Tab-separated table of C-alpha atoms in Angstrom:
chain	number	residue	atom	x	y	z
A	629	UNK	CA	0.000	0.000	0.000
A	630	UNK	CA	2.794	2.414	0.863
A	631	UNK	CA	4.484	1.751	-2.495
A	632	UNK	CA	1.265	2.637	-4.354
A	633	UNK	CA	0.871	5.808	-2.317
A	634	UNK	CA	4.467	6.850	-3.006
A	635	UNK	CA	4.039	6.211	-6.723
A	636	UNK	CA	0.930	8.407	-6.854
A	637	UNK	CA	2.550	11.179	-4.813
A	638	UNK	CA	5.532	11.306	-7.174
A	639	UNK	CA	3.253	12.941	-9.769
A	640	UNK	CA	2.774	16.043	-7.590
A	641	UNK	CA	5.101	18.874	-8.691
A	642	UNK	CA	7.491	19.916	-5.900
A	643	UNK	CA	7.028	23.626	-6.544
A	644	UNK	CA	3.252	23.339	-5.992
A	645	UNK	CA	2.927	20.777	-3.186
A	646	UNK	CA	4.702	19.705	-0.004
A	647	UNK	CA	4.178	16.120	1.140
A	648	UNK	CA	5.000	14.696	4.575
A	649	UNK	CA	4.809	11.044	5.576
A	650	UNK	CA	4.478	9.858	9.178
A	651	UNK	CA	4.974	6.133	9.703
A	652	UNK	CA	5.192	4.130	12.923
A	653	UNK	CA	8.042	1.633	13.079
A	654	UNK	CA	7.162	-0.447	16.130
A	655	UNK	CA	4.029	-2.052	14.645
A	656	UNK	CA	4.254	-5.469	12.994
A	657	UNK	CA	2.531	-6.628	9.794
A	658	UNK	CA	0.597	-3.557	8.558
A	659	UNK	CA	1.726	-0.459	10.459
A	660	UNK	CA	-0.401	2.667	10.019
A	661	UNK	CA	0.913	5.680	8.142
A	662	UNK	CA	-0.334	9.206	7.623
A	663	UNK	CA	0.238	11.262	4.464
A	664	UNK	CA	-0.104	15.048	4.673
A	665	UNK	CA	-0.270	17.154	1.499
A	666	UNK	CA	-0.026	20.949	1.497
A	667	UNK	CA	-0.803	22.938	-1.636
A	668	UNK	CA	1.653	25.828	-1.829
A	669	UNK	CA	0.273	27.815	-4.752
A	670	UNK	CA	-3.048	28.479	-6.403
A	671	UNK	CA	-3.710	28.182	-10.103
A	672	UNK	CA	-2.418	24.669	-10.799
């Protein structure tokens, strides 16, 4: 799931969006993760 999310996020232009990923490392099997996207500019 994380690989699919990363692939989709790679299409966001860096000058227009900031992306942060928070992932827990002490959870086994399917650890939760949070993706935060900030739009920096209007008009795109």
